[in-house]
């Protein structure tokens, strides 16, 4: 018997076909994975199950949750089923949590709504379920707020809310995409344990084939709103009968060829004994000021033409070190030099140096003003130059840099919402390159992209390294990407660099236990053959 049975489901929104004859099932104690790129219909399938659809949506077919057809059920029935019989875990926990309510109250609220329990009873259940997901009250009081937790801990709270009523079916929509490898492994193990303990079914949605291959017993491959292949995980990955499945596999294991280093080796970025402290809240009114050391005595040199990776878990100090290198935060000890000049001069950032460094962030849409056209967005960093180009020279420079990243000069007149995620990241790279910087910092620049788009961006970076002699620092929690796009890698733990060296050497023969922990936690694609 199936907990969830979807049969010939089709969905249109505003007259546009979103889903086309989708059929799949999830049984008790079973983990089924839906894999596909953005726009394939994965999330819309989940939203149709939950009946969380926008106005104008029309669904046909059958979506049976137990004995209830979700497409014909009235709103009272749906409200009872959501949370009681089916729970959902979303990708970004901070958007799923209320920032002004404690974690205990948020989990308890779920219980009170469905069981009409007293607050005391609901808090007791919240305490129990939070402990089950790895947040015991002794270490994580119910009075804590979401901002006081790490990304992985916040995701555990969201999972606790979803399972508080012991639903028969749990839907997890990209729940580990933004997490580092060890935290991701912990969340995947938690979900697997919940399935085993409670006998619930799990529908796991992702674009990461390596993640789903080690978790799900069955895989459903979706493209353009249709199921193109499904079956037991081992069979699908062994046969890969549909070309799209093969494409996903090849993109997930994509490798690029980096150009050789230039013969002349000269230091570009020098980080010497850098430490960065943050003040902690005083425990008492007149207590002495205490500090937390986020970066501890870090030293390394990036030479011209170097492509260096920096890896580590969330909270290891990667972002703090990045802000210091970019000249956005002053360090308490040590110094940072670019081309021999200090990033900070006295207690102020050195603007002459800042002109020579640019950055590409994880979320291109969040780093752009949506009211500006692409031309002004790309040209924005030019204000750093002593004599910025104007008129036809400015237009020519914008067109040239857009062309260098695989776009066209005509794209300068469009708005950012008119582009796909991969195209937006190309625009972000164009913005970083327009000042012709000496160094580019890529901060989790491909972690949110589909595997095929990620492969395109990595190819672009390798091409830029060959054509432009680009030097970059690539910050990521994804070891497979770091292995692809860097020559050297540094591993950071608790603010220190614990291992560094040639990328292949470090990742194939790690010397530090922490490096081995990161490698062991990373999901791997099985050996597969295409028929």
PDB file of C-alpha atoms in Angstrom, residues 345-475:
ATOM      1  CA  UNK A 345      46.399  51.600   5.621  1.00  0.00           C
ATOM      2  CA  UNK A 346      46.322  52.714   9.242  1.00  0.00           C
ATOM      3  CA  UNK A 347      42.721  52.162  10.321  1.00  0.00           C
ATOM      4  CA  UNK A 348      41.163  52.723   6.905  1.00  0.00           C
ATOM      5  CA  UNK A 349      40.893  50.494   3.835  1.00  0.00           C
ATOM      6  CA  UNK A 350      43.426  51.192   1.098  1.00  0.00           C
ATOM      7  CA  UNK A 351      41.279  52.191  -1.882  1.00  0.00           C
ATOM      8  CA  UNK A 352      44.157  51.775  -4.335  1.00  0.00           C
ATOM      9  CA  UNK A 353      44.331  48.108  -3.329  1.00  0.00           C
ATOM     10  CA  UNK A 354      40.581  47.608  -3.183  1.00  0.00           C
ATOM     11  CA  UNK A 355      40.358  48.508  -6.876  1.00  0.00           C
ATOM     12  CA  UNK A 356      42.423  45.426  -7.658  1.00  0.00           C
ATOM     13  CA  UNK A 357      40.146  42.906  -5.888  1.00  0.00           C
ATOM     14  CA  UNK A 358      36.617  41.900  -6.856  1.00  0.00           C
ATOM     15  CA  UNK A 359      34.191  39.309  -5.502  1.00  0.00           C
ATOM     16  CA  UNK A 360      31.445  37.027  -6.849  1.00  0.00           C
ATOM     17  CA  UNK A 361      28.844  36.019  -4.275  1.00  0.00           C
ATOM     18  CA  UNK A 362      26.688  32.901  -3.910  1.00  0.00           C
ATOM     19  CA  UNK A 363      23.351  34.560  -4.718  1.00  0.00           C
ATOM     20  CA  UNK A 364      23.637  36.839  -7.756  1.00  0.00           C
ATOM     21  CA  UNK A 365      20.018  37.974  -7.544  1.00  0.00           C
ATOM     22  CA  UNK A 366      20.476  39.116  -3.955  1.00  0.00           C
ATOM     23  CA  UNK A 367      23.600  41.113  -4.862  1.00  0.00           C
ATOM     24  CA  UNK A 368      21.941  43.081  -7.691  1.00  0.00           C
ATOM     25  CA  UNK A 369      19.521  45.995  -7.597  1.00  0.00           C
ATOM     26  CA  UNK A 370      16.480  44.580  -9.453  1.00  0.00           C
ATOM     27  CA  UNK A 371      15.459  48.085 -10.591  1.00  0.00           C
ATOM     28  CA  UNK A 372      18.649  48.615 -12.584  1.00  0.00           C
ATOM     29  CA  UNK A 373      19.352  47.328 -16.041  1.00  0.00           C
ATOM     30  CA  UNK A 374      22.275  44.982 -16.582  1.00  0.00           C
ATOM     31  CA  UNK A 375      24.526  47.661 -18.092  1.00  0.00           C
ATOM     32  CA  UNK A 376      24.624  49.875 -14.973  1.00  0.00           C
ATOM     33  CA  UNK A 377      24.814  46.780 -12.747  1.00  0.00           C
ATOM     34  CA  UNK A 378      27.901  45.496 -14.515  1.00  0.00           C
ATOM     35  CA  UNK A 379      29.465  48.975 -14.648  1.00  0.00           C
ATOM     36  CA  UNK A 380      28.894  49.712 -10.960  1.00  0.00           C
ATOM     37  CA  UNK A 381      32.471  48.836  -9.798  1.00  0.00           C
ATOM     38  CA  UNK A 382      33.968  51.308 -12.289  1.00  0.00           C
ATOM     39  CA  UNK A 383      33.446  54.087  -9.756  1.00  0.00           C
ATOM     40  CA  UNK A 384      36.537  52.674  -8.027  1.00  0.00           C
ATOM     41  CA  UNK A 385      38.728  53.758 -10.935  1.00  0.00           C
ATOM     42  CA  UNK A 386      40.419  57.147 -10.822  1.00  0.00           C
ATOM     43  CA  UNK A 387      39.100  57.970 -14.306  1.00  0.00           C
ATOM     44  CA  UNK A 388      36.002  55.837 -15.081  1.00  0.00           C
ATOM     45  CA  UNK A 389      35.126  55.470 -18.786  1.00  0.00           C
ATOM     46  CA  UNK A 390      32.090  57.322 -20.108  1.00  0.00           C
ATOM     47  CA  UNK A 391      29.960  57.480 -23.227  1.00  0.00           C
ATOM     48  CA  UNK A 392      30.880  55.128 -26.067  1.00  0.00           C
ATOM     49  CA  UNK A 393      33.985  53.915 -24.207  1.00  0.00           C
ATOM     50  CA  UNK A 394      31.768  52.788 -21.311  1.00  0.00           C
ATOM     51  CA  UNK A 395      29.328  51.027 -23.641  1.00  0.00           C
ATOM     52  CA  UNK A 396      32.193  49.272 -25.401  1.00  0.00           C
ATOM     53  CA  UNK A 397      33.661  48.113 -22.100  1.00  0.00           C
ATOM     54  CA  UNK A 398      30.315  46.764 -20.877  1.00  0.00           C
ATOM     55  CA  UNK A 399      29.735  44.970 -24.178  1.00  0.00           C
ATOM     56  CA  UNK A 400      33.221  43.458 -24.153  1.00  0.00           C
ATOM     57  CA  UNK A 401      32.967  42.101 -20.618  1.00  0.00           C
ATOM     58  CA  UNK A 402      29.495  40.660 -21.256  1.00  0.00           C
ATOM     59  CA  UNK A 403      30.831  38.980 -24.364  1.00  0.00           C
ATOM     60  CA  UNK A 404      33.755  37.535 -22.378  1.00  0.00           C
ATOM     61  CA  UNK A 405      31.340  35.633 -20.113  1.00  0.00           C
ATOM     62  CA  UNK A 406      29.202  34.247 -22.927  1.00  0.00           C
ATOM     63  CA  UNK A 407      26.509  36.941 -23.050  1.00  0.00           C
ATOM     64  CA  UNK A 408      26.003  39.767 -25.560  1.00  0.00           C
ATOM     65  CA  UNK A 409      26.120  43.541 -25.563  1.00  0.00           C
ATOM     66  CA  UNK A 410      22.346  43.555 -26.173  1.00  0.00           C
ATOM     67  CA  UNK A 411      21.847  42.018 -22.739  1.00  0.00           C
ATOM     68  CA  UNK A 412      22.951  45.313 -21.163  1.00  0.00           C
ATOM     69  CA  UNK A 413      19.468  46.764 -21.741  1.00  0.00           C
ATOM     70  CA  UNK A 414      17.631  43.969 -19.894  1.00  0.00           C
ATOM     71  CA  UNK A 415      16.697  43.595 -16.228  1.00  0.00           C
ATOM     72  CA  UNK A 416      18.158  40.919 -13.987  1.00  0.00           C
ATOM     73  CA  UNK A 417      14.816  39.076 -13.578  1.00  0.00           C
ATOM     74  CA  UNK A 418      14.872  38.302 -17.297  1.00  0.00           C
ATOM     75  CA  UNK A 419      17.788  35.889 -16.868  1.00  0.00           C
ATOM     76  CA  UNK A 420      18.197  32.370 -15.520  1.00  0.00           C
ATOM     77  CA  UNK A 421      20.266  31.588 -12.422  1.00  0.00           C
ATOM     78  CA  UNK A 422      23.297  30.619 -14.484  1.00  0.00           C
ATOM     79  CA  UNK A 423      23.050  33.735 -16.637  1.00  0.00           C
ATOM     80  CA  UNK A 424      22.796  35.890 -13.514  1.00  0.00           C
ATOM     81  CA  UNK A 425      26.003  34.347 -12.215  1.00  0.00           C
ATOM     82  CA  UNK A 426      27.680  35.122 -15.550  1.00  0.00           C
ATOM     83  CA  UNK A 427      26.555  38.742 -15.096  1.00  0.00           C
ATOM     84  CA  UNK A 428      28.023  38.709 -11.576  1.00  0.00           C
ATOM     85  CA  UNK A 429      31.332  37.462 -12.989  1.00  0.00           C
ATOM     86  CA  UNK A 430      31.204  40.175 -15.669  1.00  0.00           C
ATOM     87  CA  UNK A 431      30.726  42.803 -12.958  1.00  0.00           C
ATOM     88  CA  UNK A 432      33.741  41.416 -11.105  1.00  0.00           C
ATOM     89  CA  UNK A 433      35.909  41.500 -14.229  1.00  0.00           C
ATOM     90  CA  UNK A 434      34.985  44.945 -15.568  1.00  0.00           C
ATOM     91  CA  UNK A 435      37.649  46.756 -13.499  1.00  0.00           C
ATOM     92  CA  UNK A 436      40.251  44.227 -14.742  1.00  0.00           C
ATOM     93  CA  UNK A 437      41.152  43.183 -11.209  1.00  0.00           C
ATOM     94  CA  UNK A 438      44.324  41.433 -10.128  1.00  0.00           C
ATOM     95  CA  UNK A 439      42.378  38.973  -7.937  1.00  0.00           C
ATOM     96  CA  UNK A 440      38.807  37.666  -7.883  1.00  0.00           C
ATOM     97  CA  UNK A 441      37.276  36.017  -4.817  1.00  0.00           C
ATOM     98  CA  UNK A 442      34.533  33.483  -5.585  1.00  0.00           C
ATOM     99  CA  UNK A 443      32.459  33.037  -2.420  1.00  0.00           C
ATOM    100  CA  UNK A 444      30.305  29.877  -2.810  1.00  0.00           C
ATOM    101  CA  UNK A 445      29.696  31.078  -6.349  1.00  0.00           C
ATOM    102  CA  UNK A 446      28.213  27.832  -7.724  1.00  0.00           C
ATOM    103  CA  UNK A 447      26.743  26.114  -4.660  1.00  0.00           C
ATOM    104  CA  UNK A 448      23.139  27.101  -5.432  1.00  0.00           C
ATOM    105  CA  UNK A 449      23.255  26.185  -9.143  1.00  0.00           C
ATOM    106  CA  UNK A 450      21.963  23.101 -10.931  1.00  0.00           C
ATOM    107  CA  UNK A 451      24.628  20.604 -11.885  1.00  0.00           C
ATOM    108  CA  UNK A 452      24.526  21.397 -15.608  1.00  0.00           C
ATOM    109  CA  UNK A 453      24.619  25.172 -14.996  1.00  0.00           C
ATOM    110  CA  UNK A 454      27.398  24.657 -12.459  1.00  0.00           C
ATOM    111  CA  UNK A 455      29.399  22.787 -15.085  1.00  0.00           C
ATOM    112  CA  UNK A 456      28.954  25.715 -17.511  1.00  0.00           C
ATOM    113  CA  UNK A 457      30.157  28.251 -14.934  1.00  0.00           C
ATOM    114  CA  UNK A 458      33.175  26.100 -14.054  1.00  0.00           C
ATOM    115  CA  UNK A 459      34.041  25.830 -17.759  1.00  0.00           C
ATOM    116  CA  UNK A 460      33.752  29.623 -17.982  1.00  0.00           C
ATOM    117  CA  UNK A 461      36.125  30.085 -15.037  1.00  0.00           C
ATOM    118  CA  UNK A 462      38.680  27.730 -16.600  1.00  0.00           C
ATOM    119  CA  UNK A 463      38.370  29.607 -19.899  1.00  0.00           C
ATOM    120  CA  UNK A 464      38.873  32.968 -18.166  1.00  0.00           C
ATOM    121  CA  UNK A 465      41.914  31.574 -16.370  1.00  0.00           C
ATOM    122  CA  UNK A 466      43.350  30.593 -19.765  1.00  0.00           C
ATOM    123  CA  UNK A 467      42.409  33.769 -21.669  1.00  0.00           C
ATOM    124  CA  UNK A 468      42.828  36.402 -18.972  1.00  0.00           C
ATOM    125  CA  UNK A 469      45.411  34.749 -16.705  1.00  0.00           C
ATOM    126  CA  UNK A 470      42.814  35.061 -13.942  1.00  0.00           C
ATOM    127  CA  UNK A 471      44.007  34.566 -10.355  1.00  0.00           C
ATOM    128  CA  UNK A 472      41.322  33.627  -7.871  1.00  0.00           C
ATOM    129  CA  UNK A 473      40.513  32.425  -4.371  1.00  0.00           C
ATOM    130  CA  UNK A 474      37.624  29.966  -4.558  1.00  0.00           C
ATOM    131  CA  UNK A 475      35.707  29.508  -1.301  1.00  0.00           C
TER     132      UNK A 475
END
